[in-house]
Structures are given as structure tokens and as C-alpha cells.
Coordinates of C-alpha atoms in Angstrom, one line a residue:
M1 CA 172.2 -12.0 -123.7
V2 CA 175.7 -13.4 -123.1
K3 CA 174.6 -14.5 -119.6
L4 CA 171.4 -16.2 -120.8
T5 CA 173.4 -17.9 -123.6
L6 CA 176.0 -19.3 -121.3
V7 CA 173.5 -20.4 -118.7
A8 CA 171.3 -22.0 -121.4
A9 CA 174.3 -24.0 -122.7
A10 CA 175.3 -25.1 -119.2
V11 CA 171.8 -26.3 -118.1
A12 CA 170.5 -27.7 -121.4
A13 CA 171.6 -31.2 -120.4
S14 CA 169.8 -30.8 -117.0
L15 CA 166.6 -29.9 -118.9
T16 CA 166.7 -32.9 -121.1
A17 CA 166.8 -35.1 -118.0
L18 CA 163.4 -33.7 -116.8
P19 CA 160.5 -36.1 -117.5
A20 CA 157.7 -34.9 -119.8
Y21 CA 155.0 -33.4 -117.5
S22 CA 151.3 -34.3 -118.0
Q23 CA 148.6 -31.9 -116.9
D24 CA 146.4 -34.9 -116.0
K25 CA 144.8 -34.1 -112.6
T26 CA 145.5 -37.6 -111.5
T27 CA 149.2 -37.0 -111.1
T28 CA 150.3 -38.5 -107.8
E29 CA 151.8 -36.6 -104.9
Q30 CA 155.1 -38.4 -105.3
E31 CA 155.4 -37.3 -108.9
L32 CA 154.6 -33.8 -107.9
K33 CA 157.2 -33.9 -105.3
V34 CA 159.8 -35.1 -107.8
L35 CA 158.9 -32.4 -110.3
L36 CA 159.1 -29.7 -107.7
Q37 CA 162.5 -31.0 -106.6
Q38 CA 163.7 -30.9 -110.2
V39 CA 162.4 -27.4 -110.7
E40 CA 164.1 -26.1 -107.6
A41 CA 167.4 -27.9 -108.6
L42 CA 167.2 -26.3 -112.1
K43 CA 166.5 -22.9 -110.7
Q44 CA 169.4 -23.2 -108.2
R45 CA 171.7 -24.3 -111.1
I46 CA 170.8 -21.2 -113.0
V47 CA 171.5 -19.0 -110.0
D48 CA 174.9 -20.8 -109.4
L49 CA 175.9 -20.2 -113.0
E50 CA 174.9 -16.6 -113.0
N51 CA 177.0 -16.1 -109.8
K52 CA 179.9 -17.9 -111.4
I53 CA 179.7 -15.6 -114.5
A54 CA 179.5 -12.5 -112.3
E55 CA 182.7 -13.6 -110.5
Q56 CA 184.7 -14.0 -113.7
P57 CA 187.3 -11.3 -114.4
A58 CA 186.2 -8.5 -116.7
E59 CA 188.6 -9.6 -119.4
Q60 CA 187.3 -13.1 -119.4
R61 CA 183.7 -11.9 -119.6
Q62 CA 184.6 -9.6 -122.5
A63 CA 186.3 -12.5 -124.2
S64 CA 183.4 -14.7 -123.8
A65 CA 181.1 -12.0 -125.2
Q66 CA 183.4 -11.4 -128.2
E67 CA 183.6 -15.2 -128.8
A68 CA 179.8 -15.5 -128.6
D69 CA 179.2 -12.5 -130.9
S70 CA 181.7 -13.7 -133.5
D71 CA 180.0 -17.0 -133.9
D72 CA 177.1 -15.9 -136.1
E73 CA 175.7 -19.4 -136.6
I74 CA 175.8 -20.7 -133.0
A75 CA 174.7 -17.6 -131.1
P76 CA 171.1 -17.5 -132.6
R77 CA 170.7 -21.2 -131.7
R78 CA 171.9 -20.6 -128.2
Q79 CA 169.6 -17.6 -127.8
V80 CA 166.6 -19.6 -128.9
K81 CA 167.6 -22.5 -126.7
G82 CA 167.9 -20.2 -123.7
Q83 CA 164.5 -18.6 -124.4
A84 CA 163.0 -22.1 -124.7
L85 CA 164.6 -23.1 -121.4
G86 CA 163.0 -20.2 -119.6
A87 CA 159.6 -20.8 -121.1
R88 CA 159.7 -24.5 -120.3
V89 CA 160.7 -23.9 -116.7
E90 CA 157.8 -21.4 -116.4
R91 CA 155.3 -23.8 -117.9
L92 CA 156.5 -26.6 -115.7
E93 CA 156.0 -24.5 -112.5
E94 CA 152.5 -23.5 -113.7
D95 CA 151.5 -27.1 -114.4
V96 CA 152.8 -28.3 -111.0
Q97 CA 150.9 -25.6 -109.2
E98 CA 147.7 -26.4 -111.2
A99 CA 148.0 -30.0 -110.3
K100 CA 148.4 -29.1 -106.6
N101 CA 145.1 -27.2 -106.7
D102 CA 142.8 -30.2 -106.7
P103 CA 139.1 -29.5 -107.4
I104 CA 138.0 -31.1 -104.2
R105 CA 139.4 -29.4 -101.0
I106 CA 139.8 -31.3 -97.8
G107 CA 139.5 -29.6 -94.4
G108 CA 138.3 -30.5 -90.9
A109 CA 138.7 -29.9 -87.2
V110 CA 140.0 -31.4 -84.0
R111 CA 138.2 -30.5 -80.8
T112 CA 138.6 -31.0 -77.0
Q113 CA 136.4 -29.9 -74.2
Y114 CA 136.5 -28.9 -70.5
V115 CA 133.3 -29.4 -68.5
W116 CA 132.2 -28.4 -65.0
E117 CA 128.7 -29.1 -63.7
D118 CA 127.1 -28.1 -60.4
Y119 CA 124.6 -30.9 -60.6
N120 CA 127.2 -33.7 -60.9
D121 CA 128.8 -34.0 -57.5
P122 CA 131.8 -36.3 -58.4
L123 CA 132.6 -34.1 -61.4
K124 CA 132.2 -31.0 -59.3
E125 CA 134.5 -32.3 -56.5
R126 CA 137.3 -33.1 -58.9
G127 CA 137.2 -29.7 -60.5
G128 CA 135.6 -30.8 -63.8
D129 CA 136.9 -33.0 -66.7
F130 CA 138.9 -32.3 -69.8
D131 CA 138.0 -34.7 -72.6
F132 CA 138.4 -35.4 -76.3
D133 CA 135.4 -34.1 -78.3
L134 CA 135.8 -35.0 -81.9
V135 CA 137.8 -35.3 -85.1
R136 CA 136.0 -34.3 -88.3
I137 CA 136.9 -34.2 -92.0
D138 CA 135.2 -32.0 -94.6
Y139 CA 135.1 -32.3 -98.4
S140 CA 134.1 -29.4 -100.6
G141 CA 134.5 -28.2 -104.2
Q142 CA 133.4 -29.3 -107.6
I143 CA 134.5 -31.4 -110.6
G144 CA 133.2 -30.0 -113.8
D145 CA 129.8 -28.4 -113.0
V146 CA 128.9 -30.8 -110.2
I147 CA 129.4 -29.6 -106.6
L148 CA 130.3 -31.7 -103.6
S149 CA 129.9 -30.9 -99.9
A150 CA 130.3 -33.6 -97.2
Q151 CA 131.4 -33.8 -93.5
Y152 CA 132.0 -36.9 -91.3
R153 CA 132.6 -36.8 -87.6
W154 CA 134.3 -39.2 -85.1
F155 CA 133.4 -38.9 -81.4
Q156 CA 134.5 -41.1 -78.5
Y157 CA 131.2 -42.9 -78.6
M158 CA 130.0 -42.8 -82.2
D159 CA 130.9 -41.7 -85.8
V160 CA 128.3 -40.0 -88.0
V161 CA 127.7 -38.2 -91.3
Q162 CA 126.8 -34.6 -90.6
H163 CA 126.0 -33.9 -94.3
A164 CA 126.8 -35.2 -97.7
W165 CA 125.3 -33.8 -100.9
V166 CA 126.0 -33.1 -104.5
G167 CA 124.7 -30.0 -106.2
Y168 CA 124.4 -28.0 -109.4
N169 CA 124.1 -24.3 -110.2
F170 CA 121.2 -24.1 -112.6
T171 CA 121.6 -20.3 -112.8
E172 CA 123.4 -17.5 -111.0
N173 CA 120.6 -17.6 -108.4
W174 CA 119.3 -21.1 -108.3
Q175 CA 121.2 -24.1 -106.9
G176 CA 120.0 -27.7 -106.5
Q177 CA 121.2 -30.1 -103.8
L178 CA 120.7 -33.9 -103.5
G179 CA 121.7 -36.1 -100.6
V180 CA 121.9 -35.5 -96.9
T181 CA 121.3 -31.7 -96.9
K182 CA 120.2 -29.1 -94.4
V183 CA 116.5 -28.7 -93.7
P184 CA 115.7 -25.1 -94.5
F185 CA 114.0 -23.8 -91.3
G186 CA 114.4 -20.7 -89.1
N187 CA 117.4 -18.5 -88.8
T188 CA 120.3 -19.9 -90.8
P189 CA 123.0 -21.1 -90.7
Y190 CA 122.2 -21.2 -86.9
N191 CA 119.6 -19.8 -84.6
S192 CA 122.3 -19.3 -81.9
N193 CA 125.8 -18.1 -81.2
S194 CA 127.0 -20.6 -78.6
Y195 CA 128.3 -24.1 -78.7
F196 CA 125.0 -25.3 -77.3
F197 CA 122.7 -24.0 -80.1
S198 CA 119.2 -23.0 -79.0
S199 CA 116.6 -25.3 -77.6
N200 CA 115.2 -25.7 -81.1
F201 CA 118.1 -28.0 -81.9
Y202 CA 117.0 -30.5 -79.3
V203 CA 113.6 -31.0 -80.9
G204 CA 115.1 -31.3 -84.4
L205 CA 114.4 -27.8 -85.7
E206 CA 117.9 -26.2 -85.9
D207 CA 120.8 -27.4 -88.0
D208 CA 119.0 -30.6 -89.0
H209 CA 120.1 -32.6 -92.1
D210 CA 117.9 -35.2 -93.8
L211 CA 118.0 -37.3 -97.0
G212 CA 116.3 -35.6 -99.9
A213 CA 116.4 -32.9 -102.6
K214 CA 116.5 -29.1 -102.2
M215 CA 116.3 -26.0 -104.4
R216 CA 117.8 -22.7 -103.2
Y217 CA 117.3 -19.2 -104.6
R218 CA 119.6 -16.4 -103.5
D219 CA 119.8 -12.7 -104.5
D220 CA 120.5 -9.4 -102.8
N221 CA 116.9 -9.1 -101.5
W222 CA 115.4 -12.6 -101.2
D223 CA 116.2 -16.1 -100.0
F224 CA 113.8 -19.0 -101.0
D225 CA 114.2 -22.7 -100.2
V226 CA 111.9 -25.6 -101.2
A227 CA 112.9 -29.1 -100.2
F228 CA 111.5 -32.7 -100.2
F229 CA 113.0 -35.2 -97.8
K230 CA 112.3 -38.9 -98.2
S231 CA 113.6 -39.8 -94.7
D232 CA 116.0 -38.7 -92.0
E233 CA 119.8 -39.1 -92.7
L234 CA 119.8 -42.7 -91.4
G235 CA 117.1 -43.9 -93.8
G236 CA 114.0 -43.9 -91.5
A237 CA 112.4 -46.4 -89.2
D238 CA 113.5 -49.5 -91.2
S239 CA 117.1 -48.4 -91.7
L240 CA 120.0 -50.8 -91.0
A241 CA 121.8 -48.3 -88.7
T242 CA 123.3 -50.1 -85.6
S243 CA 121.8 -47.5 -83.4
K244 CA 119.2 -44.9 -84.3
A245 CA 120.6 -42.6 -81.6
D246 CA 123.9 -42.3 -83.4
R247 CA 123.4 -39.1 -85.4
Y248 CA 124.6 -35.5 -85.4
A249 CA 121.2 -33.8 -85.2
Y250 CA 118.0 -34.8 -83.4
D251 CA 115.3 -36.7 -85.2
A252 CA 112.1 -38.5 -84.2
V253 CA 112.9 -42.3 -83.8
G254 CA 109.9 -43.6 -81.8
V255 CA 106.8 -43.2 -79.7
R256 CA 107.1 -42.9 -76.0
L257 CA 104.7 -45.4 -74.5
S258 CA 103.2 -45.3 -71.1
G259 CA 105.4 -46.9 -68.5
E260 CA 108.7 -46.2 -70.3
G261 CA 111.4 -43.9 -68.9
L262 CA 112.3 -40.6 -70.6
Y263 CA 115.7 -42.0 -71.8
D264 CA 114.6 -45.6 -72.7
T265 CA 115.2 -47.1 -76.1
P266 CA 111.8 -46.9 -77.9
V267 CA 109.8 -50.1 -78.4
A268 CA 107.4 -48.5 -80.9
L269 CA 109.3 -47.0 -83.9
A270 CA 108.3 -43.8 -85.7
A271 CA 110.3 -41.7 -88.1
E272 CA 109.8 -38.9 -90.5
T273 CA 109.1 -39.7 -94.1
N274 CA 107.9 -37.8 -97.2
S275 CA 108.5 -34.4 -95.7
W276 CA 108.3 -31.0 -97.3
A277 CA 110.0 -27.8 -96.1
L278 CA 109.6 -24.2 -97.3
R279 CA 111.5 -21.1 -96.2
G280 CA 111.4 -17.5 -97.4
V281 CA 113.4 -14.5 -96.2
R282 CA 113.3 -10.8 -97.2
K283 CA 116.6 -9.0 -96.8
W284 CA 117.4 -5.3 -96.5
T285 CA 120.7 -3.4 -96.6
L286 CA 119.7 -0.3 -94.6
N287 CA 123.0 1.6 -94.8
D288 CA 126.7 0.9 -94.7
H289 CA 126.5 -0.2 -91.0
S290 CA 123.2 -2.1 -90.7
S291 CA 121.1 -4.8 -92.4
A292 CA 118.1 -6.8 -91.5
E293 CA 116.1 -9.9 -92.6
L294 CA 112.7 -11.2 -91.8
G295 CA 111.3 -14.6 -92.8
A296 CA 109.0 -17.5 -92.2
S297 CA 109.4 -21.3 -92.4
V298 CA 107.1 -24.2 -92.5
Q299 CA 107.5 -28.0 -92.8
W300 CA 105.1 -31.0 -92.8
G301 CA 105.2 -34.7 -93.4
D302 CA 104.3 -38.2 -92.4
M303 CA 105.4 -40.4 -89.5
N304 CA 106.1 -44.1 -90.4
D305 CA 107.0 -47.1 -88.3
G306 CA 108.8 -48.9 -91.2
V307 CA 105.5 -50.6 -92.4
D308 CA 102.6 -48.2 -92.1
T309 CA 101.9 -44.5 -91.6
V310 CA 101.4 -43.8 -87.8
G311 CA 100.7 -40.1 -87.9
D312 CA 101.8 -36.8 -89.3
R313 CA 103.6 -33.6 -88.2
T314 CA 103.8 -29.9 -88.8
A315 CA 106.1 -27.1 -87.8
W316 CA 106.3 -23.4 -88.4
A317 CA 108.5 -20.5 -87.4
V318 CA 108.8 -16.7 -87.8
H319 CA 112.3 -15.4 -87.6
G320 CA 114.5 -12.4 -88.0
V321 CA 118.0 -11.0 -87.7
Y322 CA 119.2 -7.4 -87.4
N323 CA 122.9 -6.4 -87.8
Y324 CA 124.2 -3.0 -86.7
D325 CA 127.9 -2.4 -87.0
Q326 CA 129.4 -5.1 -84.8
W327 CA 126.1 -6.0 -83.1
T328 CA 123.8 -8.9 -84.1
F329 CA 120.3 -9.4 -82.8
M330 CA 118.4 -12.6 -83.5
G331 CA 114.9 -13.8 -82.7
Q332 CA 112.6 -16.7 -83.5
V333 CA 109.2 -18.1 -82.6
T334 CA 108.6 -21.7 -83.4
E335 CA 105.7 -24.2 -82.9
Y336 CA 105.6 -27.9 -83.8
D337 CA 102.9 -30.6 -83.6
Y338 CA 103.0 -34.4 -83.9
N339 CA 99.7 -36.1 -84.4
L340 CA 100.3 -39.8 -83.6
D341 CA 97.9 -42.7 -83.9
L342 CA 99.2 -44.5 -80.8
A343 CA 98.4 -43.4 -77.3
N344 CA 101.6 -41.9 -76.0
Q345 CA 103.5 -39.9 -73.4
G346 CA 105.5 -38.0 -76.0
L347 CA 107.9 -38.5 -78.9
V348 CA 111.3 -40.2 -78.7
V349 CA 114.2 -38.4 -80.3
G350 CA 117.7 -39.6 -80.7
A351 CA 121.2 -38.0 -81.1
Y352 CA 124.7 -38.2 -79.7
A353 CA 124.2 -41.9 -78.7
Y354 CA 121.3 -41.4 -76.4
Y355 CA 117.5 -41.0 -76.4
D356 CA 115.3 -38.3 -75.0
T357 CA 111.6 -37.6 -74.9
I358 CA 110.0 -34.4 -76.2
P359 CA 106.4 -33.3 -75.9
T360 CA 104.4 -34.0 -79.1
K361 CA 103.4 -30.3 -79.2
A362 CA 105.1 -27.2 -77.9
R363 CA 106.1 -23.6 -78.7
L364 CA 109.6 -22.2 -78.5
Y365 CA 111.0 -18.7 -78.2
S366 CA 114.6 -17.6 -78.7
A367 CA 116.3 -14.2 -78.4
N368 CA 120.0 -13.7 -78.9
I369 CA 122.5 -10.8 -78.9
A370 CA 126.1 -10.8 -79.9
Y371 CA 128.9 -8.3 -80.2
S372 CA 132.0 -9.0 -82.4
M373 CA 135.1 -7.1 -81.4
P374 CA 138.3 -7.3 -83.5
V375 CA 141.4 -7.4 -81.3
K376 CA 145.1 -7.9 -81.5
I377 CA 146.2 -9.9 -78.5
G378 CA 149.0 -12.2 -79.5
P379 CA 147.4 -14.6 -82.0
I380 CA 143.9 -13.6 -81.0
T381 CA 142.2 -11.6 -83.7
N382 CA 138.5 -11.5 -82.6
L383 CA 136.3 -11.8 -79.5
T384 CA 132.6 -12.4 -79.9
F385 CA 130.5 -11.8 -76.8
Y386 CA 127.0 -13.2 -76.7
N387 CA 123.9 -14.2 -74.7
D388 CA 121.5 -16.8 -76.1
F389 CA 118.1 -17.3 -74.5
S390 CA 115.6 -20.1 -75.2
L391 CA 112.2 -20.9 -73.7
M392 CA 109.9 -23.8 -74.4
T393 CA 106.3 -23.5 -73.3
D394 CA 102.8 -24.9 -73.9
K395 CA 104.0 -28.5 -73.7
R396 CA 101.4 -31.2 -74.4
L397 CA 101.1 -33.5 -71.3
Y398 CA 103.9 -31.7 -69.4
D399 CA 103.7 -28.7 -67.2
E400 CA 107.2 -27.4 -66.5
E401 CA 108.9 -25.1 -69.1
T402 CA 112.3 -25.7 -70.6
L403 CA 114.6 -22.8 -70.5
M404 CA 118.3 -22.2 -71.3
N405 CA 120.5 -19.1 -71.1
V406 CA 124.0 -19.2 -72.4
L407 CA 126.4 -16.3 -71.6
G408 CA 129.7 -16.7 -73.4
V409 CA 132.5 -15.5 -75.6
A410 CA 134.0 -17.1 -78.7
V411 CA 137.8 -16.5 -79.2
S412 CA 139.4 -16.6 -82.7
A413 CA 143.1 -17.2 -83.0
G414 CA 144.3 -18.4 -86.3
G415 CA 142.9 -21.9 -86.8
L416 CA 141.7 -22.0 -83.2
Y417 CA 138.1 -21.2 -82.3
T418 CA 137.2 -21.6 -78.7
Y419 CA 133.8 -21.3 -76.9
F420 CA 133.6 -20.2 -73.3
D421 CA 130.0 -20.9 -72.2
W422 CA 128.3 -20.4 -68.8
V423 CA 124.9 -22.2 -69.2
T424 CA 122.0 -21.9 -66.8
A425 CA 119.1 -24.2 -67.7
R426 CA 116.1 -26.2 -66.6
N427 CA 114.7 -29.3 -68.2
Q428 CA 117.4 -29.0 -70.9
P429 CA 119.5 -31.9 -72.4
F430 CA 123.2 -31.8 -71.7
V431 CA 122.5 -29.6 -68.7
G432 CA 121.1 -32.2 -66.4
G433 CA 117.6 -32.5 -67.8
S434 CA 115.1 -33.6 -70.5
M435 CA 112.9 -31.6 -72.8
S436 CA 110.0 -33.4 -71.0
G437 CA 111.4 -33.0 -67.5
E438 CA 109.3 -31.6 -64.7
A439 CA 112.2 -30.0 -62.7
K440 CA 111.6 -26.7 -61.0
D441 CA 115.2 -25.8 -60.3
T442 CA 117.9 -24.7 -62.7
N443 CA 121.3 -26.3 -63.3
T444 CA 124.6 -24.7 -64.2
R445 CA 127.3 -25.9 -66.6
F446 CA 130.6 -24.2 -67.5
N447 CA 132.0 -25.4 -70.8
I448 CA 135.1 -24.7 -72.8
N449 CA 135.2 -26.1 -76.3
I450 CA 138.6 -25.8 -78.0
G451 CA 138.7 -26.5 -81.8
Y452 CA 141.4 -26.2 -84.4
Y453 CA 139.7 -25.8 -87.8
F454 CA 141.6 -26.2 -91.1

């Protein structure tokens, strides 16, 4: 008690110099920094005084104690003041920490990439290229009961919204989302393990995000999603976007007319509008080491050129996932069909600053296997080995199939997540082909994508 009394008396003046602290969440970073510095200085002052007291000769400490005990009027006030000092310091630290924990969290990623392609002679001869991939920023959290989730990406050649929605939890199981939100379709969050997704991604049926509203139901046994999308994420055929090809995920942007090239900018516009999507999945926990899910998805809607309806579309998928210990098996069968009023040679889709042509109808198959292995190799904590296979058949107006096989490993090391992918493909975008290509030979691409996620 003597020590606390002496310390309190010595630092009381320091305490009065501290500004009154507000718990308002709008406190600036500079104010927080100043408060933290003051707290640390005060704590160091207390430590210094305690050490000074400990270094006093025993006779002096005893005299101080006798003097303090003999003053019946001052000692109680010093005791109360010392207790108040400790309580105020504790409250100040709690308030500063609370102010630092903002309701909206900011994260992101920085990625670079090495590429080698056997179908690109100049690139092949110089041993591949190492390039900047992207910088992205993520926002997530909630203020009050309203949830926010958003992501924006900067590439060398474009910058895009990946998703941006607000949400509300109506019950423990039901959540609503409004904005640019993921279209519920197929295996989620991805129908793939590699950096390249599956071939479904390149026809707009994997990790696609559109502008609309969605309701999600989740419990231990079932997943249900129902969604309505007014348009794609750029606002449809009559949007003010500088380029309709500048987007994260593939969407229909036009009709491929006779005489146009596979990669030409479309003359006749066509985009999704007034679309519906339904997804249902049954889940089982089989035992401590295994689980499974089996589901079906369907979507349908209109095609519009900015003035009139120019057709409609449908898509369906049956999909499943089986997990056993560190193994994951994934499969999906998908079919889509665009019925367009105009005579055409296919549908124009856009993403990553370029256009491609896809058949207006096709069926896709995917089969993936992955093995996750925890390790301790320096900073490396996990290796995930995988093989993803995709096949696209029954193409309307086109004969040759599209196939892609990705053999790879993903390496986790702290904030670093790196994909090593060996890709063998035919008529596949980003591997020397088009989804409507008629090539008979396969191409090979070796890809290393290095990302730091925070």
C-alpha cells in the first residue's frame, strides 16, 4: 500500500495532463497514437518510481511507511487516488484498443506471376516472363447490423470491381445480400483447385458476380440460395463502362455475327438481364474423417441489347464434393443454352480486357482431386497437391472439344500463397486457344502465381 500511495502521489500530475478520451469510433489515428504514447509513458513512469522505491535503504522505506501510516487524514485520500489512477489507466487502455478495432476490416493482396508457354516462340526462347499480376483491396465487416463485403482489383491493363454488396442476417440461418454478389451455381466457392479455375469459368458459370439480390440459407445439413440479378456487374448492354471486356468474371456482351473473328469487339450487343438463380445442396458428416455434399443448380433469364429483348438463356448443373481426411474429390456436370433471335456464329463474352467467342450451347464436365499436406519447412506450413480436369463437348456449330488439365501444387507460407501449375489444354483461353477454337493439338503452359494476402 505504501508503494501504491507513493507512486500515485508522484504520477498524479502526469495523469491530469492526459486529455479526456472519447469512445467515439471516429477517433483519428493521430489521436490514438498520442494516447498510446501517453499510456506507455505513464506506465514507464510507474515502473521507474517502483524501482526507485525498491532501491531506497530499508530505514528510509520504513520511515516513509511510518510517516504515511501516521497521517490518518492524508493516507486514505492517497489510497483512493492511487486506486483511481490504476482504474483510469486500465480504462484508457481498453478504450484505445476498442477504437483500434474498427468495425470494417481492410485486407488485400499483391501478386506477381511467372509464365512459360510452349506455343509462344519468343517467350519460350527467352525462358518465360516474370510480370506484375495485381494489387487488390478488400473491405469486410459490419456497422450495426448491416454487413459489408467488397473487393477491388488493379491489373496492368484494367481495374475492376470483383464484388461489392451489403447484407443483413435475418435469422441465424438466413442472410440477404444486395449489390454485386456471387451467382449461386455449381460447387462453391470454386469448382477447382488451381489458379486457372475450371473451363466453366470461361463461359461465365464459375465465380461469377452480377448485380442483384440474393437470399442464402445455411445449416448443418442444407444450403439453399435464391437470387435475382437485374444485370451483369457493369450494368448490362447500355452501361457506361469504357470497355465491356474490363471485368473480373466472364459475361455475355454480344452476338458473334458471320464474318467476325473469334476475338473481335462485338457489333451486335447482347447482355444478361432479369436473371434468376437457384441452388440447393444436401450435406452429410459421415464420420470424424469424412463428409460429402450433393447438389443441383439452375439459372435462367433474358438477353437484351440495351433496347429490346434479343433472346433468352438457361443453365443447369449437378455437382458434388467428397472429403476424406486430407483428400478432396470434386465433380460437376454443366449444360447451358442461349437462344438468340439473330443469326449468329456464337456468343461474345468479355473479361480481362479481351473478347472471346463461346458456342451458344455446350456441355461441360469437371473432375478434380486434391491432397492437403501440413508440413513444417521453414515458413511453409502446407502443401496442397491437385489435378483439375475440364472437358467441354456438344458445342453448337463447332466440332472440336475444349479440354484443360491442370497438375499443380499450392504452397502456404505465412501470408504467401503460391500456385505452381502445369497446364495442358486445347481450345482453352489463356493457353493459346478459344472456347470456339477448332484446334486438334494441345498446348502447354507452366505458371507460377505468387501472392501475398493480408
